[in-house]
XYZ file of C-alpha atoms in Angstrom:
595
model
C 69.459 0.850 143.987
C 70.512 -1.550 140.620
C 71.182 -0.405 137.536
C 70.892 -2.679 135.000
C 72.767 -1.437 132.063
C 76.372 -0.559 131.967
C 77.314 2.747 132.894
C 76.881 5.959 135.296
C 73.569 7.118 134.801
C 73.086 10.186 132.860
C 73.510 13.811 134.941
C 71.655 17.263 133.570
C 74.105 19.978 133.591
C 73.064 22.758 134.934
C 74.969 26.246 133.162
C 74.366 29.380 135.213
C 75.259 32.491 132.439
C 75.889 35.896 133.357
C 76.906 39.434 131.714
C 80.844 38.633 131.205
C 81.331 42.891 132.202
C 83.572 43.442 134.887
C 84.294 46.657 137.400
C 80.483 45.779 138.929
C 78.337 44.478 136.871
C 79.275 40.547 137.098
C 80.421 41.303 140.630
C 76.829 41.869 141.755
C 75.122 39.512 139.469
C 77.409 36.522 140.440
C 75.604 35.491 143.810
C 72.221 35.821 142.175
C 73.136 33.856 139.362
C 74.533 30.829 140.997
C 71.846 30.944 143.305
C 69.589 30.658 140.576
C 71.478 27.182 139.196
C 71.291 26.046 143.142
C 67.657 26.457 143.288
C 66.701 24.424 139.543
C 69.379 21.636 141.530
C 67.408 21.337 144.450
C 63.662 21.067 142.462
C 65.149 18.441 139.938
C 66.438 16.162 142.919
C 63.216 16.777 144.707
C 60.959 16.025 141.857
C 62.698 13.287 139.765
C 64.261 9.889 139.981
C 65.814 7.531 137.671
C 63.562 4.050 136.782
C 65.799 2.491 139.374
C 65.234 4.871 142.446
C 67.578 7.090 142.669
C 67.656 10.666 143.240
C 68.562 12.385 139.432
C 72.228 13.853 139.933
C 73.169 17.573 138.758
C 76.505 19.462 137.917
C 76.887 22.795 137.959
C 79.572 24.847 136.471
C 82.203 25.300 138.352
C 81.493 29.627 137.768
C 79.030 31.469 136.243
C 79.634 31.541 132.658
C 80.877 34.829 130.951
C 82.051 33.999 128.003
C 83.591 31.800 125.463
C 86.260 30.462 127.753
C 84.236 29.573 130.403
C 81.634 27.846 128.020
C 84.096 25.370 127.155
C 85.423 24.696 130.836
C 81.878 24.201 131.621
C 81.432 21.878 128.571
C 84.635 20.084 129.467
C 83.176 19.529 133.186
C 79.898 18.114 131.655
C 81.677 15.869 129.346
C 83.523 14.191 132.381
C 80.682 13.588 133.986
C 77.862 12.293 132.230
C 75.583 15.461 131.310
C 72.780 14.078 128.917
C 70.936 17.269 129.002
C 71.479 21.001 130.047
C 70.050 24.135 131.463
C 71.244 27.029 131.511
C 69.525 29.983 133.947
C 70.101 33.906 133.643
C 68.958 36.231 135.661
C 70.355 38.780 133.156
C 72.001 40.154 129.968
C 74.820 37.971 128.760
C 76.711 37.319 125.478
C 73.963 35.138 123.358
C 76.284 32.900 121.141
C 79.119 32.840 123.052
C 77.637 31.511 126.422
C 75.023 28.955 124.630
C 75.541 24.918 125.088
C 76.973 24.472 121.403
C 76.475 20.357 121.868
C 74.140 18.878 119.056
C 73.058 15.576 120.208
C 71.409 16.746 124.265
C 68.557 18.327 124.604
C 68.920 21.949 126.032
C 66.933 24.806 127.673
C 67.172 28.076 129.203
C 65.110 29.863 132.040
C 65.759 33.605 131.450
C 64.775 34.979 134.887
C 61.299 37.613 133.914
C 62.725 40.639 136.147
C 63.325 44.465 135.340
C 66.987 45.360 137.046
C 68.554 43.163 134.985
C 66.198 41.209 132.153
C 67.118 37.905 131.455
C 64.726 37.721 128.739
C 66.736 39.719 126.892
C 69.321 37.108 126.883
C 66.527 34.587 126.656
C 66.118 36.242 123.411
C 69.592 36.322 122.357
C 70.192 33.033 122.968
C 67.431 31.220 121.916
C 67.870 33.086 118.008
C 71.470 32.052 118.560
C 70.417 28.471 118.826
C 67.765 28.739 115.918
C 70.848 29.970 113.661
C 72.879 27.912 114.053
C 70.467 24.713 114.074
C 70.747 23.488 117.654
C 66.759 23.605 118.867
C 66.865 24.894 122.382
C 63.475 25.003 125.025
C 62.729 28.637 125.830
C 61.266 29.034 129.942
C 60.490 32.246 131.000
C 57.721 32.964 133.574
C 54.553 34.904 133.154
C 54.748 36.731 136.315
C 57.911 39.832 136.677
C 60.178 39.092 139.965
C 61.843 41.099 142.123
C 65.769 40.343 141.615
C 66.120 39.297 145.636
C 63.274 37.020 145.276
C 65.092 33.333 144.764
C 61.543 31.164 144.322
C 60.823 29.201 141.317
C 57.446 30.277 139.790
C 54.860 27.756 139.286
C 54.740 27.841 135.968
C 58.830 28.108 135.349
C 58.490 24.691 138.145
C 56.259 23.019 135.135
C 58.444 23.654 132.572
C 61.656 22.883 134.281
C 60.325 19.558 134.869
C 59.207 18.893 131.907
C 62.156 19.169 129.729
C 63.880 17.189 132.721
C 61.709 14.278 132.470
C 62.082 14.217 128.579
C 65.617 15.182 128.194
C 66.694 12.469 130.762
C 64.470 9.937 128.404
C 66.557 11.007 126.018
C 69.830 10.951 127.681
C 68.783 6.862 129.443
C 68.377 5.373 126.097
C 71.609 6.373 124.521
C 74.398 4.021 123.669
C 71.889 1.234 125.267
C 70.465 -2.091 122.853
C 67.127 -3.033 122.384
C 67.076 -6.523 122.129
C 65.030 -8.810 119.556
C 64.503 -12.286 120.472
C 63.535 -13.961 117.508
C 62.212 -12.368 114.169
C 59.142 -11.594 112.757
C 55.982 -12.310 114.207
C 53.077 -13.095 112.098
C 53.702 -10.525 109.807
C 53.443 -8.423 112.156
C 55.392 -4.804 110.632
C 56.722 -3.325 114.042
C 58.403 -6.518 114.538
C 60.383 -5.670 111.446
C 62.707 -4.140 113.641
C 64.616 -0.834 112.063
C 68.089 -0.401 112.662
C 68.286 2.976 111.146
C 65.308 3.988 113.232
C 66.964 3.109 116.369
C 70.726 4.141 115.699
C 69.322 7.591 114.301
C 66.252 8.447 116.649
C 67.310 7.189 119.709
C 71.101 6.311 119.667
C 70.471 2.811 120.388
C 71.810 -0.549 119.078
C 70.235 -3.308 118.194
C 70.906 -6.749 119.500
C 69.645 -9.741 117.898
C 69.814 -13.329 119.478
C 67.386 -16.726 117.482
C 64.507 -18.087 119.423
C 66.694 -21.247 119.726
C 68.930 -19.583 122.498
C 66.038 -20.325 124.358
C 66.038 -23.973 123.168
C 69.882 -23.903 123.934
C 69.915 -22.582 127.283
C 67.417 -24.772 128.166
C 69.012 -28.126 127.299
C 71.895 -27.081 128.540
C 70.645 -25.492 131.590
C 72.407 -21.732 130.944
C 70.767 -20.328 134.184
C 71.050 -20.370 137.853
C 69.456 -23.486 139.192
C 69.052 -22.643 142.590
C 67.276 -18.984 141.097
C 65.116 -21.824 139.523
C 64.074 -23.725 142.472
C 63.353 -20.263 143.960
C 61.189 -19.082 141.335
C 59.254 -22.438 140.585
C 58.752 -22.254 144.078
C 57.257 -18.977 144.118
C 55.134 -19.287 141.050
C 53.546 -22.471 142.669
C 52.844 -20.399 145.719
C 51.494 -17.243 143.467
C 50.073 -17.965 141.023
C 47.001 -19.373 140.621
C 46.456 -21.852 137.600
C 42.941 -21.299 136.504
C 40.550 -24.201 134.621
C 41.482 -25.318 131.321
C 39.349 -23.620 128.815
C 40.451 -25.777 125.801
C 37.952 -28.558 124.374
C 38.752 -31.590 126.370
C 40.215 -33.066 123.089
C 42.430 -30.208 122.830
C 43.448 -30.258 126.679
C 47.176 -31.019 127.677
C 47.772 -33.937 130.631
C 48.684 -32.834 133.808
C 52.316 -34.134 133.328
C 52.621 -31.582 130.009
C 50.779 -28.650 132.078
C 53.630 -28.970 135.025
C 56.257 -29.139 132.278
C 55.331 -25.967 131.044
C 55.577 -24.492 134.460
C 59.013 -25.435 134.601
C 59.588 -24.223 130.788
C 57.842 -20.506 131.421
C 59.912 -20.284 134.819
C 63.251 -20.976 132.778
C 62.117 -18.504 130.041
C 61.806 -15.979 132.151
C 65.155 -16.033 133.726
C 66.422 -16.778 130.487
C 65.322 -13.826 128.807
C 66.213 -11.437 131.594
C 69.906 -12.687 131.256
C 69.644 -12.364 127.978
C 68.738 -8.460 128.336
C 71.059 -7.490 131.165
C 73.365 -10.649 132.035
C 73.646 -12.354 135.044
C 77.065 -12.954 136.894
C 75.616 -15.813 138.516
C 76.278 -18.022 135.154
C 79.936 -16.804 135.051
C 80.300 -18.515 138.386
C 78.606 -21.250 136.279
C 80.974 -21.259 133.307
C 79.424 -19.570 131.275
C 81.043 -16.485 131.304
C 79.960 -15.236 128.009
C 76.429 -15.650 128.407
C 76.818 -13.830 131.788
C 77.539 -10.385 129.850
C 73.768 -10.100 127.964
C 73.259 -7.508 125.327
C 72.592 -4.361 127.920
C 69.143 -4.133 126.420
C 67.007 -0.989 127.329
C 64.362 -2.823 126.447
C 63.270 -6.378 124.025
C 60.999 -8.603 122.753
C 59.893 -11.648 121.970
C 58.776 -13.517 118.797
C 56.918 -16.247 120.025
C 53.991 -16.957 117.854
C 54.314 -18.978 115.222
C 57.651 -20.653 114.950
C 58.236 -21.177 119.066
C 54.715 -21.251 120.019
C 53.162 -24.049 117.412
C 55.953 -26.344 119.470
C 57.108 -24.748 122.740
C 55.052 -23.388 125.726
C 53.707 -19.619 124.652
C 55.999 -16.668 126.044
C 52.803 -14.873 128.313
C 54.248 -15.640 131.550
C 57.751 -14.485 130.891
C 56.375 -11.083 129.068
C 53.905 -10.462 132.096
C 56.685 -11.180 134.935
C 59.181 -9.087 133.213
C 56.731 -6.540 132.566
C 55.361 -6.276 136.237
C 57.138 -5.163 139.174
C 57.740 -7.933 141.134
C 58.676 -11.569 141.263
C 60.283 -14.313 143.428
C 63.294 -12.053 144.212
C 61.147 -9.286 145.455
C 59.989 -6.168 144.301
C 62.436 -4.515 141.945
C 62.358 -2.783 138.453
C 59.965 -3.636 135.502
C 61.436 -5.071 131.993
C 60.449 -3.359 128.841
C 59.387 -6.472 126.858
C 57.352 -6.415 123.794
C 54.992 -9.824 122.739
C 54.956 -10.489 119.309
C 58.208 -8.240 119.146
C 56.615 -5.629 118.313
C 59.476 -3.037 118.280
C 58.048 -0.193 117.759
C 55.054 -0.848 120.595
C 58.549 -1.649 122.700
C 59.811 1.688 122.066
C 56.460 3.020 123.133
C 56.810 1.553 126.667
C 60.136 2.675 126.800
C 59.130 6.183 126.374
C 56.458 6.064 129.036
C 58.332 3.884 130.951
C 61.350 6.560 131.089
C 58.864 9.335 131.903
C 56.872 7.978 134.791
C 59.094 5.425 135.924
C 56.246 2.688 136.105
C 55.423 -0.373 134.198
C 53.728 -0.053 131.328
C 50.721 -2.096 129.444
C 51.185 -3.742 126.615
C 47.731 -4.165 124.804
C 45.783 -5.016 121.441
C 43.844 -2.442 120.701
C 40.992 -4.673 119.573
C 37.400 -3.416 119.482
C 35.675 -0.300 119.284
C 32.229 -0.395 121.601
C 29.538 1.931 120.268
C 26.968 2.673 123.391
C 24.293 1.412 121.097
C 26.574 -1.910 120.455
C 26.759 -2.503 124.291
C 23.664 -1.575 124.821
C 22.439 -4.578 122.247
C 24.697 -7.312 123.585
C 24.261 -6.204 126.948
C 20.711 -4.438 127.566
C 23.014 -2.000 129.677
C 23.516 2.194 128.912
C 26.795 2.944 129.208
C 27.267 6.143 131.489
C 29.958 8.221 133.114
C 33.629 8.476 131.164
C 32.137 5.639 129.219
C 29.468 7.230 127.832
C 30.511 7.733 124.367
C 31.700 3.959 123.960
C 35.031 2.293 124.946
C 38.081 0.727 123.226
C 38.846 -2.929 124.578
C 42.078 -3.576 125.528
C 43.466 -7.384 125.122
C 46.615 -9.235 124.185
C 47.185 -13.191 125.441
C 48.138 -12.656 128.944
C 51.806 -10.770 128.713
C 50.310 -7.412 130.497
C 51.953 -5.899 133.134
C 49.857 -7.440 136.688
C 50.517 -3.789 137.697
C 47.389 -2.700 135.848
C 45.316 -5.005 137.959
C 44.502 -1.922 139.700
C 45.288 -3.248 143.339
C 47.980 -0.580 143.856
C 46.848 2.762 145.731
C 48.218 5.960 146.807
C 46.199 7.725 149.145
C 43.350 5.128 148.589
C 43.092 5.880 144.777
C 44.118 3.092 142.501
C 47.336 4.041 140.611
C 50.271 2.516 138.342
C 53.374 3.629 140.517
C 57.178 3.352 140.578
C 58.256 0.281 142.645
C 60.033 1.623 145.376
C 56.356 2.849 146.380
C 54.457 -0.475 145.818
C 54.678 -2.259 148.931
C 54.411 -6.872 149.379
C 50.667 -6.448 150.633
C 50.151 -4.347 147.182
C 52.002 -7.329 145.063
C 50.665 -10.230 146.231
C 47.111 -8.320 145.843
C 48.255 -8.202 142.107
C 49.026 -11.898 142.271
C 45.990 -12.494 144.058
C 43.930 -10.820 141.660
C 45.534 -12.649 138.345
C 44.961 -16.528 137.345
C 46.685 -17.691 134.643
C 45.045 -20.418 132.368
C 46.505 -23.122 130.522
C 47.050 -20.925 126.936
C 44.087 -21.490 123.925
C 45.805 -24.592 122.267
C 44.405 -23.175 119.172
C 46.427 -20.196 118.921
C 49.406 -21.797 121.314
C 49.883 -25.726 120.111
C 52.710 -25.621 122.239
C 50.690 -25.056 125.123
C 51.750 -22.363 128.317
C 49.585 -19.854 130.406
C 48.073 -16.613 130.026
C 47.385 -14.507 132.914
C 43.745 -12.985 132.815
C 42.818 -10.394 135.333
C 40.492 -7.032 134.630
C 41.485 -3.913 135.394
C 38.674 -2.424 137.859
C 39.408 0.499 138.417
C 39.308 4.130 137.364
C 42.119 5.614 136.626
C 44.209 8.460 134.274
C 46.127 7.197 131.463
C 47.566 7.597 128.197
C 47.833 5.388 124.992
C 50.798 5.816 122.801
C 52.084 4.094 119.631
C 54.892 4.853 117.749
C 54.742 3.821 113.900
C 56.934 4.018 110.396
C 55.343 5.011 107.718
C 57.509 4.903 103.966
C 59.002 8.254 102.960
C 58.208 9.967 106.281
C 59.778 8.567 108.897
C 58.756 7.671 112.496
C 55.523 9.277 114.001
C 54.090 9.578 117.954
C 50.146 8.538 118.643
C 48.898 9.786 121.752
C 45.567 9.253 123.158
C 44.614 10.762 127.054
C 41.950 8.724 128.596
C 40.810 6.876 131.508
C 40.550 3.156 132.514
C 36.956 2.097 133.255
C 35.487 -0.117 135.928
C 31.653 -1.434 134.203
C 29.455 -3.492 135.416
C 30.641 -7.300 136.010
C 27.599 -8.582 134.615
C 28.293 -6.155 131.452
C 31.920 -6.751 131.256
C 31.456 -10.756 131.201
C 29.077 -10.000 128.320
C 31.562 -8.157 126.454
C 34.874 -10.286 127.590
C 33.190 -13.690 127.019
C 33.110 -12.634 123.354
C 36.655 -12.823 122.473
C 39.138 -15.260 124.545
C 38.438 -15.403 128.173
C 41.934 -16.399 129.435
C 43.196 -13.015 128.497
C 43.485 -9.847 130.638
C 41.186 -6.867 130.311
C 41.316 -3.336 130.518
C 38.425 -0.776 129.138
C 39.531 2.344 127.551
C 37.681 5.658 127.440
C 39.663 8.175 125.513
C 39.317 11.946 125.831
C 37.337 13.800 123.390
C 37.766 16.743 122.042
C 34.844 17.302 119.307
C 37.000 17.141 116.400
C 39.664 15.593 114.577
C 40.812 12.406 115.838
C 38.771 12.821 119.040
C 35.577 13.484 117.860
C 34.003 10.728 119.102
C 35.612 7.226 120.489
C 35.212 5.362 117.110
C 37.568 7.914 115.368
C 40.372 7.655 117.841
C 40.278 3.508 117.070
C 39.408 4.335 113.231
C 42.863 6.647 113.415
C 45.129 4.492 115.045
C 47.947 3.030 113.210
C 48.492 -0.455 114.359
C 47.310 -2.958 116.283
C 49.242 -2.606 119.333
C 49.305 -0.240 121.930
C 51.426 0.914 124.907
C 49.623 2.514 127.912
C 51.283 4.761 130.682
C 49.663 5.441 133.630
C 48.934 8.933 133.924
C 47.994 11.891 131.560
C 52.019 12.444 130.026
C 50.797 13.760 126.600
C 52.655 16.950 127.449
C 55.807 14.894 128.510
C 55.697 12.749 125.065
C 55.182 15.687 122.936
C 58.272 16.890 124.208
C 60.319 13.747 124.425
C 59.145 13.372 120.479
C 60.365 17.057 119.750
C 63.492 16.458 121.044
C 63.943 13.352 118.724
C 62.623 14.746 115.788
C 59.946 12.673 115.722
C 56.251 14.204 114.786
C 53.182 13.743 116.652
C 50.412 13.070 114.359
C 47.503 12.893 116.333
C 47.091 13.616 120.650
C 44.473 15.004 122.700
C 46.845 17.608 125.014
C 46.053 20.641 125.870
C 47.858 23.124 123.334
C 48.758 25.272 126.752
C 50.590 22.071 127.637
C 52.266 21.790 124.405
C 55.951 22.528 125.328
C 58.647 21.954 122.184
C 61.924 24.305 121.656
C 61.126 27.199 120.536
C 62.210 27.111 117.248
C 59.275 25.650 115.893
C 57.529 28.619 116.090
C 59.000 29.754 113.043
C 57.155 27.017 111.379
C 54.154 28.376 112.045
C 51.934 29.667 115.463
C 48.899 28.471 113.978
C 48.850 25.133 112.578
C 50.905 23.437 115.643
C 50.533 19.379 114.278
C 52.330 21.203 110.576
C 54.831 22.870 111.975
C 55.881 19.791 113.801
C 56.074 17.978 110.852
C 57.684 20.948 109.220
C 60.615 21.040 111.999
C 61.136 17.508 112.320
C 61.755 17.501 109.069
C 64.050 20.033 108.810
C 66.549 19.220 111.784
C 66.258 15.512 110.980
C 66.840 12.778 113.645
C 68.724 13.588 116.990
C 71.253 11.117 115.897
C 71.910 11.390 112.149
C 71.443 15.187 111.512
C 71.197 16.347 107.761
């Protein structure tokens, strides 16, 4: 599999602890105990894969780990190879604060094994108030069921937990030391394109790359990319995608000569802006060997509107191609590429992205549709999860074709990792996607959008991550489903803002009260107008990604059974959980630039 960025990819460490007393007692706990650390080895590598395929990679300590000593040999180990995250296991009583993982900047969490012979809650214990003392926030797993000390099974619930932390902590661990890249500035006046250094540096131990929408015009005049790559994708995009009828006023129409122009210009975008992220070696072979390096960008974006789209084809196709999971070379990775460059909605998709390992749908969250409102432009009752209204979900034509809803597994419609899409399942995408010559009004520079609807039904979850003055970054989360209406109800509704733009219908979960009382507060609450939308319901996974960051969560939907943060915050209160995240972020300050 490719890896785009420079580097091994990040390993979780896994520490197995035992009680350091010899003459029997760590004689006959040493087989259980690294049986323990085999065991959370094999579920991780059965459960979990890096965005680019592969199997997730473990180390173990080289022994169980006793004491001081051994704590640093295993910390030296980890060091040498990679370890973005840890956890340690127990099946027993060992020496608290001189067996913990002492690192500051990886997540870390310990499974103290529930059983009577030997209880590694006890250590659990130990350890955990060791961590809490000394400031280094630590996840506490410990299952609800006792186990006999032969019995070598993960519980269920441990299972849950184990993977949870995984998932986040290997978010964590993937965007370190990487760049998110911003091509061009402002948008608009758009505020999460008023990209934050000190946000990223400190919160996610990234860089920040910066490169003037006039690279474009640079590379492009002085052809910077693979021309045969070229060939091969205008080829491809001829053969794919469909151009749909200009919708402009015939007055504001471009010829047919401009139209094909701007095939070619989208095409070299494209390519252009993925070397810019990741480099290409190709161009080296080219001469241009600095251009060939890129800026090892996690993820970007793209200015666009006004100062490149009032002259220069619009940047839809490019942000739709790199956001989906295919194109002429095949199916391979998704981009994480923000329109507008909205930063902060790019960070978003990165954080789903890095959990689920799909693509991820970059949306306006645009209008809030009462029943009674559809009702009286349509003459239609809204029923099922769309009952209590429905949040459209637009942007001009840069969304992900993966949330056309023509993937499946096991006949459901689904947003999946591409090693499981298959070439029927993309060029069904394709199929179901034409892209229109782009609303001159808004795009004098003319381009395509790609417009398809998302009909189908399926599990997601909104996020947005905003800045807000004096308090830092915070985490929106909104559970909900995609809906499927009516065609003759969703023309209604689409044919009321700009047609050439894609579609998907939003039903968020309620919960009575709050933000989720009904569908009208969850739009009334959100904090900007963009959105990023993962397939799946990951609340649980971003409220623990967020914890680890120190970033609060100021409104979600998730279960509070789900909730799963280190267990220090529960000196911040039991009671009001959405204060004593605040409370704890707070306190322990960003991952990155600690108090």
């Amino acid at each position: 599999m490719t890896n785009y960025w420079v580097g091994d990819l990040p390993r979780i460490g896994i520490r197995p602890i035992i009680d350091g007393r010899r003459r029997g007692i760590r004689e006959s706990l040493e087989e259980k105990t690294m049986n323990m650390a085999k065991s959370v080895e094999a579920l991780l590598k059965e459960h979990l894969r890096y965005p680019n395929g592969e199997t997730v990679e473990c180390v173990i300590a080289d022994t169980t780990i006793g004491g001081v000593t051994e704590a640093a040999r295993c910390a030296d180990k980890f060091a040498k190879h990679n370890v973005g995250l840890t956890i340690s296991v127990t099946p027993c009583w060992a020496y608290g604060s001189e067996t913990i993982d002492m690192d500051p900047m990886i997540p870390k969490a310990i499974w103290g094994f529930n059983g009577t012979e030997r209880p590694g809650a006890v250590y659990l214990a130990a350890a955990l108030a060791a961590h809490n003392q000394k400031g280094l926030p630590a996840f506490s797993i410990y299952g609800r069921e006792v186990q006999d000390i032969d019995d070598n099974s993960i519980p269920e619930d441990v299972k849950g937990k184990l993977l949870q932390f995984a998932r986040a902590g290997l978010a964590v661990a993937l965007m370190k030391g990487k760049s998110y890249l911003a091509m061009g500035s402002v948008s608009m006046g758009i505020a999460g394109s008023i990209v934050d250094a000190p946000f990223f540096q400190k919160y996610l131990g990234m860089r920040n790359e910066y490169v003037d929408m006039s690279e474009f015009t640079r590379r492009i005049e002085e052809e910077i990319y693979d021309p045969e790559e070229f060939a091969k994708a205008l080829k491809w995009t001829k053969e794919n995608c469909t151009e749909g009828e200009d919708q402009n006023k015939p007055e504001k129409q471009r010829s047919r000569a401009d139209k094909d122009k701007d095939w070619e210009t989208v095409v070299k975008m494209t390519l252009i802006a993925r070397d810019l992220m990741i480099g290409n070696p190709r161009l080296k072979e080219l001469g241009f060997e600095e251009e060939a390096e890129g800026h090892n960008a996690l993820a970007g974006g793209f200015q666009g509107q006004r100062q490149w789209t009032d002259h220069f084809p619009n940047g839809d196709f490019m942000e739709a191609i790199l956001n989906s999971s295919y194109d002429w070379n095949g199916i391979r990775q998704a981009y994480m590429f923000a329109t507008e460059n909205d930063a902060l909605n790019g960070v978003s998709m990165l954080f789903g992205h890095l959990l689920t390992n799909t693509a991820q749908l970059f949306a306006d969250v645009r209008t809030y549709w009462s029943p009674d409102a559809v009702e009286r432009v349509t003459g239609a009752k809204l029923s099922g999860k769309a009952a209590g209204g429905l949040i459209h979900l637009i942007n001009s034509g840069s969304a992900t074709l993966d949330a056309t809803g023509k993937l499946e597994r096991d006949g459901e419609p689904v947003i999946k990792p591409f090693w499981e899409i298959t070439e029927e399942e993309a060029a069904a995408c394709l199929k179901a996607t034409t892209w229109y010559p782009g609303n001159t009004e808004y795009f004098r520079g003319g381009g395509y959008s790609s417009k398809f609807v998302t009909e189908a039904e399926m599990p997601v979850t909104m996020c947005r991550l905003n800045l807000v003055e004096g308090l830092g970054p915070v985490l929106q989360i909104a559970e909900g489903y995609t809906v499927k209406l009516p065609r003759e109800v969703h023309d209604v509704l689409d044919a009321r803002t700009d047609y050439t733009w894609p579609t998907t219908w939003f039903a968020p979960n309620l919960t009575g009260r709050g933000a989720f009382r009904d569908v009208y507060s969850v739009m009334n609450h959100w904090g900007a107008n963009h959105g990023s939308i993962s397939y799946g319901h990951i609340g649980k996974d971003l409220i623990s990604l967020a914890a680890m960051l120190r970033i609060p969560v100021s409104m979600h939907n998730v279960k509070e059974e789900d909730i799963f943060r280190p267990s220090t915050w529960n000196a911040f209160g039991t009671d009001g959980l959405e204060g004593a995240d605040y409370r704890a972020c707070e306190t322990f300050g960003p991952l990155y630039g600690r108090k």
